[in-house]
């Protein structure tokens, strides 16, 4: 065993991992190496002293002070009751989604399936719009009416974005409620 | 049969504040010791003791029974102490105000020498940078395992092991340097 290995073994020793085979090699090295022997002796004193003076008794009366303060605090309630607002938000999101799902095809005179397809194609178009900077160009060039016309063409697709956002918010609210019901983690 | 920690916590969450008195009684020494060994100053320890238990009480709904209560409570205590130290940016030791478990040595001179040694080691620990001091306190003075320290400090075990290794060597070097200074000054 060399000194580097001895240091590692010493750390295991002071970690209270004292398997007999490693211990034998350690003591054998310590018998022949003064530097490591001194390190071992010094750490034994230092760490032994620390471990012997670990527990400290609190002053008397401190417990009473703590309980007095605890008793002045509001009584704890189970966190499930606080989830009422989250349930409400979740329900609101679901209702809003249903309204959108029903109203969008009616207002646009298209079927539900067409609406979803239209939404998907909108996403593709939106990417193109961002790349082409059409809207920015129209706005900057002052062609407000053209910009408005383009915007109106996209209005029916905004319903689809609102639909996805609402579903997302609804899922998030339900997930939040589930996380609240479960015991929190450290 | 004694109620379990989880049982007591459920009672607290159901509005029974007296159940918290039992939790306080069980963990007062551990928490007081953690705070004392990290902070050193007696008046601060008493204040922080109260603050930690208030925080524990208010956070009971977040406790996950998969982890031991001692580890969870020690984590809160450690965080409170470190926050306070960062605000203060210094800490002090008061040997006269130590309240310890009784020492078995009866010889007054031995008692004095033992106290001197403890004081020097304590000063050396207090002089360590925070990231090295905290693992020393938690492992050697509070008896937490590497796994528990990883939870308390929110660090991987490998990093904690490395820091503890370096902290031990730093302690030894500091104390050796102090001894040399004393020898030269005599």
PDB file of N, CA and C in Angstrom, chain A residues 30 33-44, chain B residues 172 179:
ATOM      1  N   UNK A  30       0.829   1.940   8.252  1.00  0.00           N
ATOM      2  CA  UNK A  30       1.035   2.924   9.304  1.00  0.00           C
ATOM      3  C   UNK A  30       2.254   2.577  10.174  1.00  0.00           C
ATOM      4  N   UNK A  33       5.202   3.902   7.966  1.00  0.00           N
ATOM      5  CA  UNK A  33       5.238   5.249   7.388  1.00  0.00           C
ATOM      6  C   UNK A  33       4.899   6.282   8.451  1.00  0.00           C
ATOM      7  N   UNK A  34       5.889   7.091   8.847  1.00  0.00           N
ATOM      8  CA  UNK A  34       5.681   8.040   9.936  1.00  0.00           C
ATOM      9  C   UNK A  34       4.684   9.128   9.570  1.00  0.00           C
ATOM     10  N   UNK A  35       4.779   9.621   8.324  1.00  0.00           N
ATOM     11  CA  UNK A  35       3.877  10.692   7.889  1.00  0.00           C
ATOM     12  C   UNK A  35       2.420  10.280   7.997  1.00  0.00           C
ATOM     13  N   UNK A  36       2.118   9.090   7.477  1.00  0.00           N
ATOM     14  CA  UNK A  36       0.738   8.604   7.522  1.00  0.00           C
ATOM     15  C   UNK A  36       0.325   8.283   8.950  1.00  0.00           C
ATOM     16  N   UNK A  37       1.290   7.829   9.749  1.00  0.00           N
ATOM     17  CA  UNK A  37       0.997   7.521  11.149  1.00  0.00           C
ATOM     18  C   UNK A  37       0.576   8.784  11.894  1.00  0.00           C
ATOM     19  N   UNK A  38       1.314   9.883  11.647  1.00  0.00           N
ATOM     20  CA  UNK A  38       0.992  11.158  12.291  1.00  0.00           C
ATOM     21  C   UNK A  38      -0.389  11.646  11.853  1.00  0.00           C
ATOM     22  N   UNK A  39      -0.648  11.507  10.557  1.00  0.00           N
ATOM     23  CA  UNK A  39      -1.958  11.915  10.040  1.00  0.00           C
ATOM     24  C   UNK A  39      -3.061  11.121  10.727  1.00  0.00           C
ATOM     25  N   UNK A  40      -2.864   9.829  10.837  1.00  0.00           N
ATOM     26  CA  UNK A  40      -3.852   8.962  11.477  1.00  0.00           C
ATOM     27  C   UNK A  40      -4.083   9.374  12.936  1.00  0.00           C
ATOM     28  N   UNK A  41      -2.989   9.587  13.656  1.00  0.00           N
ATOM     29  CA  UNK A  41      -3.115   9.945  15.075  1.00  0.00           C
ATOM     30  C   UNK A  41      -3.830  11.284  15.242  1.00  0.00           C
ATOM     31  N   UNK A  42      -3.447  12.261  14.419  1.00  0.00           N
ATOM     32  CA  UNK A  42      -4.053  13.597  14.552  1.00  0.00           C
ATOM     33  C   UNK A  42      -5.535  13.570  14.203  1.00  0.00           C
ATOM     34  N   UNK A  43      -5.855  12.872  13.117  1.00  0.00           N
ATOM     35  CA  UNK A  43      -7.273  12.806  12.738  1.00  0.00           C
ATOM     36  C   UNK A  43      -8.085  12.031  13.770  1.00  0.00           C
ATOM     37  N   UNK A  44      -7.482  11.034  14.373  1.00  0.00           N
ATOM     38  CA  UNK A  44      -8.191  10.278  15.412  1.00  0.00           C
ATOM     39  C   UNK A  44      -8.588  11.204  16.553  1.00  0.00           C
TER      40      UNK A  44
ATOM     41  N   UNK B 172      -6.675  19.198  10.014  1.00  0.00           N
ATOM     42  CA  UNK B 172      -5.399  18.720  10.518  1.00  0.00           C
ATOM     43  C   UNK B 172      -4.311  19.746  10.266  1.00  0.00           C
ATOM     44  N   UNK B 179      -0.365  24.764  16.366  1.00  0.00           N
ATOM     45  CA  UNK B 179       0.553  24.202  17.368  1.00  0.00           C
ATOM     46  C   UNK B 179       1.957  24.735  17.157  1.00  0.00           C
TER      47      UNK B 179
END
